[in-house]
Amino acid sequence: MPDLLIVGAGPAGLAAAIQAGELGLDTVVVDENTTAGGQFYRQYPESFQEPASPRDPQRERGRQVISRARRAAEFRLGASVWGIDGPDVWLDQGGEPDLVRSHCTLLATGAHDRPTPFPGWTLPGVITAGAAQTLVKGQAVKPGSRAVVAGSGPFLLTVAAHLVAAGVRVVEVVEAATLHEGLRLLPRTLPYPARYVELSRYLTPLLRHGARFTRGCVVAAAEGRDHVERVELEPLRGGPRRTRSVGVDLLCVGYGFSAPTDLARLAGCSLRWDTGMAQPVPRHDRWQATSVPGLLVAGEACGLGGASVSALEGQIAAIGAARQLARLSDPEAARLARPLWARLRRARGFARVLTDAFPHRLQLAELPTDDTIVCRCQNVRWGTVRKAVEEGAHDLNEVKTSTRCGMGWCQGRICGAALPDLITSRVDPGFDHSAVFTARPPLRPVRASTLARALPRR
Amino acid sequence: MTISRDHGGTTIGVCDAIVVGAGIVGASCAHALAKAGLAVRIVERDAPARGTSGACEGNLVLWDRTSDPDLALTRVSHRRWAELAEELSAGVGIDIEYARKGSLMVIPESGGIDGARRQCDWLGGQGVRYEWLDAAGVREAEPWLKGAVDGAAYFPDDAQIEPRLATWAQVRAAQRCGATLHAHQPVLDVQSSATGVRVTTGLGVLSADWLVVAAGVWSPEVVRSLHVDVPVRPRKGQIAIIAGSPVQVIHKVMEASYVQTVASDDEQLQVANVVESTRSGSILLGSSREVTVPSDRGVELSVLSRIVARALDFFPDLASAQVIRSYAGLRPMTPDHLPLIGPLREHPRVILATGHEGGGVMGAAATADMVAALIMGAPTPVPPEPYLPTRTLNPAGSHG
């Protein structure tokens, strides 16, 4: 029985695995991706012949972190977690069921682009910024030839730079935050000079490429017959609705991030509101322990922070697990964690600057029309949900019961993240914004034959 | 004669009848009472169909009944649901997805034919239509059912409805007849006298001539302040849902041993195969039964695994299909497997309408008519005695 099971092999999970190895914990890492690294350290599949140049320094650093972590723990990749029941975590590894029982479990499941419905967002050629990055960084696939990258936050620049490197013509980067908002926060970024180096790494190729930068604008609609052909850009606030049309065959959208909490909720964790993500996330103490004994959380799974925060939290969580397992006394654990806590405070400070500079925007909720699909699995349109709320649905589960919204393949991970904003700002300000769909197993679709062979314990 | 006072005292309403519980039984009772002209308030601690009615299959099945009175009530209900489906569609515009698709009671090669024949003889004697199919007949009726079977009994009149939609439709129909829904209002206190009841919620006190308690496994909690024993225990059932499979399931397909798991007094886990498709294209896999506590609504993964494994014995082509969801419902079980419909002995104005176990959707329509008849002093659809809470409750044998 392993001491620690880490779910997720991104920056948080890898840092936790390395730290756990140093503390002598018997550790297993699972990730549903077939390569370790998560989105931040995205690697090519092992079967790829990697192009010799240009070398991507982040991929290189990722490879080093991954190889250290792999020496410290047993890795099981391509294994998705579909259930958790006390110390038992149920896996689906390529159709083979498995159950891992461990003393402690660390949720390091990360975040994904916040789903933001707008007219045309389901058209082929409209993908999330993260999806574009995955295609380029993880599969060496060029997702289109002429792109607009739109949304909010520095991640847009990263993705745009990756697209340019992949040979995509990025015509415009559309940032929702205004120039004024950015300048106002400039002084708060001064204590973090290293971040400027990072920024220039992405900005320089984009400027050389000739991409147009627009601030204070959003994509109001994507249009096209059976593929996106143009996007309609619209200023976020002020004045009459003036739109400008840009011809593209690829639109990458990313308005910040959202963390899936289904696993934490299924395990029974209590949640708190995270302003950065504008959603409830698992509550944790300074050792990254959740309200459920033996269950810890680290990284973006418990709030917006970025890779540095995630890695520090992962390290602290490993120390927290060793402490729970009595492998470290309280003073020993505190001695190890103290410098990490100090660095974490600083890293979180920068994350807060970014949160303030690129705030979550309720105005985006004005974009969908009655005809816009909000639940992509069940094809439920905004008008249907609006009507259900007007007729008295109080929370997401009631919306689900009366519209089938959230009953499909993704189990409400997509629409569940988008609907609270839409409903509170457009229909019912008193709607229970913090309520989420009830989490039930299997958390990922599992083949019936896999489920049938998942051996009963009793 | 509904009076609401927003201020000045804690009484917020006086009405003819308060129905506690907006599951399929409570919603149906509220509709029947409101239609009979009573001023009705529905008090629900959550929202309609958020308890057991939202976690079931919507079976309108006759063959799994276990006693004469059970079957008598069920047959009335069966007829009533066909009428209600049309009435609700016309009246409130909700299609409850009534489908008279027929059911197959399948006898696996591993045995059970004697018990199945006894059940069919009894049902046939009561006038339930059925037809025996041999193994080849089963293949023809249900081509994807490829497990080894001895045969099946085909019940052409069995049907299903979408239980969530049906519950909402009954609530809306009650509202159309003047009823009020108080959602998200747990009952805090109940007081009763010879002439009426007072029910306290977070909103204040509601007074009425009658109280109908249709809160399923949570009914004992509702009347806790009356210090009466409501002999209802939760028996948990889990369901797995498959989406996107090309496998066609035409009828409701149930393993013959299902009836033994229903009738059994065994509190331990029992699993019997139930497979059916829904209009939305998903396939539901059941079923399990296990006595538990009212707070235990979680899905147990090992049970889910057994349910799916059993379904694959009958429909092997589902092996590559994706299970996307599961849920658990708490069926209100009574010691003799008959519902509790009628007044409490010491509290003549408090009417129970619960204890249908897995037959709540099936029995709701007739139960509502029965409750309305008892309150209005009208003739009941079937003699009420076997269902009265004042009956002697013995762990029942079967009809045989």
PDB file of N, CA, C and O in Angstrom, chain B residues 356-398:
ATOM      1  N   HIS B 356     -43.916   2.890  -0.827  1.00  0.00           N
ATOM      2  CA  HIS B 356     -44.121   2.109  -2.054  1.00  0.00           C
ATOM      3  C   HIS B 356     -42.873   1.364  -2.492  1.00  0.00           C
ATOM      4  O   HIS B 356     -42.879   0.716  -3.532  1.00  0.00           O
ATOM      5  N   GLU B 357     -41.819   1.486  -1.751  1.00  0.00           N
ATOM      6  CA  GLU B 357     -40.515   0.938  -2.108  1.00  0.00           C
ATOM      7  C   GLU B 357     -40.184   1.290  -3.562  1.00  0.00           C
ATOM      8  O   GLU B 357     -40.205   2.460  -3.915  1.00  0.00           O
ATOM      9  N   GLY B 358     -39.921   0.295  -4.404  1.00  0.00           N
ATOM     10  CA  GLY B 358     -39.542   0.609  -5.785  1.00  0.00           C
ATOM     11  C   GLY B 358     -40.735   0.862  -6.681  1.00  0.00           C
ATOM     12  O   GLY B 358     -40.572   1.075  -7.881  1.00  0.00           O
ATOM     13  N   GLY B 359     -41.939   0.869  -6.124  1.00  0.00           N
ATOM     14  CA  GLY B 359     -43.133   1.026  -6.951  1.00  0.00           C
ATOM     15  C   GLY B 359     -43.802   2.369  -6.780  1.00  0.00           C
ATOM     16  O   GLY B 359     -45.008   2.504  -7.009  1.00  0.00           O
ATOM     17  N   GLY B 360     -43.036   3.388  -6.389  1.00  0.00           N
ATOM     18  CA  GLY B 360     -43.614   4.697  -6.112  1.00  0.00           C
ATOM     19  C   GLY B 360     -44.145   5.396  -7.349  1.00  0.00           C
ATOM     20  O   GLY B 360     -45.229   5.976  -7.329  1.00  0.00           O
ATOM     21  N   VAL B 361     -43.384   5.343  -8.413  1.00  0.00           N
ATOM     22  CA  VAL B 361     -43.854   5.962  -9.654  1.00  0.00           C
ATOM     23  C   VAL B 361     -45.093   5.205 -10.133  1.00  0.00           C
ATOM     24  O   VAL B 361     -46.131   5.780 -10.429  1.00  0.00           O
ATOM     25  N   MET B 362     -44.955   3.871 -10.140  1.00  0.00           N
ATOM     26  CA  MET B 362     -46.064   3.016 -10.544  1.00  0.00           C
ATOM     27  C   MET B 362     -47.314   3.309  -9.713  1.00  0.00           C
ATOM     28  O   MET B 362     -48.400   3.476 -10.251  1.00  0.00           O
ATOM     29  N   GLY B 363     -47.186   3.366  -8.405  1.00  0.00           N
ATOM     30  CA  GLY B 363     -48.361   3.459  -7.538  1.00  0.00           C
ATOM     31  C   GLY B 363     -48.866   4.863  -7.294  1.00  0.00           C
ATOM     32  O   GLY B 363     -49.931   5.056  -6.686  1.00  0.00           O
ATOM     33  N   ALA B 364     -48.114   5.887  -7.753  1.00  0.00           N
ATOM     34  CA  ALA B 364     -48.444   7.270  -7.369  1.00  0.00           C
ATOM     35  C   ALA B 364     -49.832   7.689  -7.832  1.00  0.00           C
ATOM     36  O   ALA B 364     -50.583   8.324  -7.074  1.00  0.00           O
ATOM     37  N   ALA B 365     -50.201   7.315  -9.053  1.00  0.00           N
ATOM     38  CA  ALA B 365     -51.473   7.803  -9.597  1.00  0.00           C
ATOM     39  C   ALA B 365     -52.655   7.270  -8.777  1.00  0.00           C
ATOM     40  O   ALA B 365     -53.541   8.032  -8.382  1.00  0.00           O
ATOM     41  N   ALA B 366     -52.650   5.955  -8.482  1.00  0.00           N
ATOM     42  CA  ALA B 366     -53.757   5.380  -7.703  1.00  0.00           C
ATOM     43  C   ALA B 366     -53.710   5.853  -6.255  1.00  0.00           C
ATOM     44  O   ALA B 366     -54.743   6.075  -5.625  1.00  0.00           O
ATOM     45  N   THR B 367     -52.484   6.018  -5.725  1.00  0.00           N
ATOM     46  CA  THR B 367     -52.350   6.502  -4.352  1.00  0.00           C
ATOM     47  C   THR B 367     -52.975   7.883  -4.214  1.00  0.00           C
ATOM     48  O   THR B 367     -53.670   8.178  -3.234  1.00  0.00           O
ATOM     49  N   ALA B 368     -52.729   8.737  -5.222  1.00  0.00           N
ATOM     50  CA  ALA B 368     -53.282  10.090  -5.187  1.00  0.00           C
ATOM     51  C   ALA B 368     -54.814  10.031  -5.196  1.00  0.00           C
ATOM     52  O   ALA B 368     -55.479  10.747  -4.435  1.00  0.00           O
ATOM     53  N   ASP B 369     -55.381   9.176  -6.031  1.00  0.00           N
ATOM     54  CA  ASP B 369     -56.841   9.042  -6.074  1.00  0.00           C
ATOM     55  C   ASP B 369     -57.375   8.534  -4.735  1.00  0.00           C
ATOM     56  O   ASP B 369     -58.415   8.977  -4.258  1.00  0.00           O
ATOM     57  N   MET B 370     -56.632   7.609  -4.152  1.00  0.00           N
ATOM     58  CA  MET B 370     -57.028   7.042  -2.856  1.00  0.00           C
ATOM     59  C   MET B 370     -57.012   8.118  -1.774  1.00  0.00           C
ATOM     60  O   MET B 370     -57.965   8.249  -1.002  1.00  0.00           O
ATOM     61  N   VAL B 371     -55.949   8.894  -1.726  1.00  0.00           N
ATOM     62  CA  VAL B 371     -55.831   9.957  -0.720  1.00  0.00           C
ATOM     63  C   VAL B 371     -56.953  10.974  -0.918  1.00  0.00           C
ATOM     64  O   VAL B 371     -57.620  11.384   0.054  1.00  0.00           O
ATOM     65  N   ALA B 372     -57.197  11.360  -2.160  1.00  0.00           N
ATOM     66  CA  ALA B 372     -58.267  12.339  -2.432  1.00  0.00           C
ATOM     67  C   ALA B 372     -59.615  11.773  -1.996  1.00  0.00           C
ATOM     68  O   ALA B 372     -60.424  12.470  -1.368  1.00  0.00           O
ATOM     69  N   ALA B 373     -59.845  10.466  -2.281  1.00  0.00           N
ATOM     70  CA  ALA B 373     -61.130   9.859  -1.916  1.00  0.00           C
ATOM     71  C   ALA B 373     -61.283   9.795  -0.395  1.00  0.00           C
ATOM     72  O   ALA B 373     -62.362  10.078   0.141  1.00  0.00           O
ATOM     73  N   LEU B 374     -60.211   9.448   0.316  1.00  0.00           N
ATOM     74  CA  LEU B 374     -60.272   9.371   1.780  1.00  0.00           C
ATOM     75  C   LEU B 374     -60.598  10.743   2.368  1.00  0.00           C
ATOM     76  O   LEU B 374     -61.395  10.862   3.298  1.00  0.00           O
ATOM     77  N   ILE B 375     -59.982  11.784   1.821  1.00  0.00           N
ATOM     78  CA  ILE B 375     -60.193  13.137   2.356  1.00  0.00           C
ATOM     79  C   ILE B 375     -61.575  13.655   1.982  1.00  0.00           C
ATOM     80  O   ILE B 375     -62.266  14.260   2.799  1.00  0.00           O
ATOM     81  N   MET B 376     -62.010  13.392   0.767  1.00  0.00           N
ATOM     82  CA  MET B 376     -63.307  13.912   0.306  1.00  0.00           C
ATOM     83  C   MET B 376     -64.471  13.023   0.755  1.00  0.00           C
ATOM     84  O   MET B 376     -65.629  13.343   0.512  1.00  0.00           O
ATOM     85  N   GLY B 377     -64.152  11.862   1.365  1.00  0.00           N
ATOM     86  CA  GLY B 377     -65.213  10.933   1.751  1.00  0.00           C
ATOM     87  C   GLY B 377     -65.876  10.286   0.551  1.00  0.00           C
ATOM     88  O   GLY B 377     -67.058   9.940   0.584  1.00  0.00           O
ATOM     89  N   ALA B 378     -65.115  10.128  -0.509  1.00  0.00           N
ATOM     90  CA  ALA B 378     -65.659   9.537  -1.733  1.00  0.00           C
ATOM     91  C   ALA B 378     -65.261   8.069  -1.806  1.00  0.00           C
ATOM     92  O   ALA B 378     -64.394   7.623  -1.052  1.00  0.00           O
ATOM     93  N   PRO B 379     -65.842   7.306  -2.728  1.00  0.00           N
ATOM     94  CA  PRO B 379     -65.445   5.897  -2.871  1.00  0.00           C
ATOM     95  C   PRO B 379     -63.993   5.792  -3.333  1.00  0.00           C
ATOM     96  O   PRO B 379     -63.568   6.546  -4.210  1.00  0.00           O
ATOM     97  N   THR B 380     -63.258   4.862  -2.736  1.00  0.00           N
ATOM     98  CA  THR B 380     -61.845   4.701  -3.113  1.00  0.00           C
ATOM     99  C   THR B 380     -61.744   3.792  -4.338  1.00  0.00           C
ATOM    100  O   THR B 380     -62.619   2.971  -4.568  1.00  0.00           O
ATOM    101  N   PRO B 381     -60.666   3.947  -5.097  1.00  0.00           N
ATOM    102  CA  PRO B 381     -60.528   3.135  -6.322  1.00  0.00           C
ATOM    103  C   PRO B 381     -60.417   1.631  -6.034  1.00  0.00           C
ATOM    104  O   PRO B 381     -60.841   0.827  -6.855  1.00  0.00           O
ATOM    105  N   VAL B 382     -59.806   1.276  -4.911  1.00  0.00           N
ATOM    106  CA  VAL B 382     -59.785  -0.118  -4.450  1.00  0.00           C
ATOM    107  C   VAL B 382     -60.039  -0.076  -2.941  1.00  0.00           C
ATOM    108  O   VAL B 382     -59.840   0.966  -2.324  1.00  0.00           O
ATOM    109  N   PRO B 383     -60.474  -1.197  -2.350  1.00  0.00           N
ATOM    110  CA  PRO B 383     -60.704  -1.161  -0.903  1.00  0.00           C
ATOM    111  C   PRO B 383     -59.431  -0.713  -0.167  1.00  0.00           C
ATOM    112  O   PRO B 383     -58.348  -1.226  -0.459  1.00  0.00           O
ATOM    113  N   PRO B 384     -59.550   0.227   0.757  1.00  0.00           N
ATOM    114  CA  PRO B 384     -58.350   0.847   1.344  1.00  0.00           C
ATOM    115  C   PRO B 384     -57.676   0.025   2.435  1.00  0.00           C
ATOM    116  O   PRO B 384     -56.520   0.295   2.774  1.00  0.00           O
ATOM    117  N   GLU B 385     -58.388  -0.977   2.984  1.00  0.00           N
ATOM    118  CA  GLU B 385     -57.914  -1.628   4.214  1.00  0.00           C
ATOM    119  C   GLU B 385     -56.464  -2.147   4.140  1.00  0.00           C
ATOM    120  O   GLU B 385     -55.701  -1.947   5.092  1.00  0.00           O
ATOM    121  N   PRO B 386     -56.061  -2.822   3.042  1.00  0.00           N
ATOM    122  CA  PRO B 386     -54.707  -3.410   3.074  1.00  0.00           C
ATOM    123  C   PRO B 386     -53.595  -2.381   3.194  1.00  0.00           C
ATOM    124  O   PRO B 386     -52.474  -2.736   3.549  1.00  0.00           O
ATOM    125  N   TYR B 387     -53.893  -1.118   2.876  1.00  0.00           N
ATOM    126  CA  TYR B 387     -52.835  -0.102   2.831  1.00  0.00           C
ATOM    127  C   TYR B 387     -52.846   0.825   4.048  1.00  0.00           C
ATOM    128  O   TYR B 387     -51.974   1.658   4.196  1.00  0.00           O
ATOM    129  N   LEU B 388     -53.914   0.717   4.878  1.00  0.00           N
ATOM    130  CA  LEU B 388     -54.033   1.655   5.994  1.00  0.00           C
ATOM    131  C   LEU B 388     -52.859   1.496   6.958  1.00  0.00           C
ATOM    132  O   LEU B 388     -52.461   0.384   7.287  1.00  0.00           O
ATOM    133  N   PRO B 389     -52.293   2.601   7.419  1.00  0.00           N
ATOM    134  CA  PRO B 389     -51.179   2.507   8.367  1.00  0.00           C
ATOM    135  C   PRO B 389     -51.580   1.826   9.675  1.00  0.00           C
ATOM    136  O   PRO B 389     -50.718   1.373  10.429  1.00  0.00           O
ATOM    137  N   THR B 390     -52.895   1.724   9.920  1.00  0.00           N
ATOM    138  CA  THR B 390     -53.367   1.109  11.161  1.00  0.00           C
ATOM    139  C   THR B 390     -53.411  -0.410  11.064  1.00  0.00           C
ATOM    140  O   THR B 390     -53.745  -1.084  12.027  1.00  0.00           O
ATOM    141  N   ARG B 391     -53.086  -0.975   9.880  1.00  0.00           N
ATOM    142  CA  ARG B 391     -53.126  -2.427   9.740  1.00  0.00           C
ATOM    143  C   ARG B 391     -52.041  -3.078  10.599  1.00  0.00           C
ATOM    144  O   ARG B 391     -51.100  -2.413  11.038  1.00  0.00           O
ATOM    145  N   THR B 392     -52.203  -4.369  10.811  1.00  0.00           N
ATOM    146  CA  THR B 392     -51.148  -5.095  11.516  1.00  0.00           C
ATOM    147  C   THR B 392     -50.027  -5.363  10.520  1.00  0.00           C
ATOM    148  O   THR B 392     -50.256  -5.946   9.465  1.00  0.00           O
ATOM    149  N   LEU B 393     -48.854  -4.885  10.870  1.00  0.00           N
ATOM    150  CA  LEU B 393     -47.741  -5.010   9.932  1.00  0.00           C
ATOM    151  C   LEU B 393     -46.888  -6.212  10.266  1.00  0.00           C
ATOM    152  O   LEU B 393     -46.179  -6.229  11.265  1.00  0.00           O
ATOM    153  N   ASN B 394     -47.016  -7.221   9.449  1.00  0.00           N
ATOM    154  CA  ASN B 394     -46.178  -8.398   9.628  1.00  0.00           C
ATOM    155  C   ASN B 394     -45.241  -8.495   8.442  1.00  0.00           C
ATOM    156  O   ASN B 394     -45.647  -8.203   7.327  1.00  0.00           O
ATOM    157  N   PRO B 395     -44.034  -8.962   8.682  1.00  0.00           N
ATOM    158  CA  PRO B 395     -43.197  -9.257   7.533  1.00  0.00           C
ATOM    159  C   PRO B 395     -43.960 -10.243   6.660  1.00  0.00           C
ATOM    160  O   PRO B 395     -44.382 -11.300   7.125  1.00  0.00           O
ATOM    161  N   ALA B 396     -44.225  -9.862   5.424  1.00  0.00           N
ATOM    162  CA  ALA B 396     -45.162 -10.615   4.612  1.00  0.00           C
ATOM    163  C   ALA B 396     -44.496 -11.768   3.913  1.00  0.00           C
ATOM    164  O   ALA B 396     -43.337 -11.715   3.547  1.00  0.00           O
ATOM    165  N   GLY B 397     -45.279 -12.794   3.687  1.00  0.00           N
ATOM    166  CA  GLY B 397     -44.890 -13.822   2.750  1.00  0.00           C
ATOM    167  C   GLY B 397     -45.290 -13.335   1.384  1.00  0.00           C
ATOM    168  O   GLY B 397     -45.806 -12.220   1.231  1.00  0.00           O
ATOM    169  N   SER B 398     -45.080 -14.135   0.413  1.00  0.00           N
ATOM    170  CA  SER B 398     -45.470 -13.756  -0.929  1.00  0.00           C
ATOM    171  C   SER B 398     -46.901 -14.213  -1.162  1.00  0.00           C
ATOM    172  O   SER B 398     -47.522 -14.849  -0.309  1.00  0.00           O
TER     173      SER B 398
END
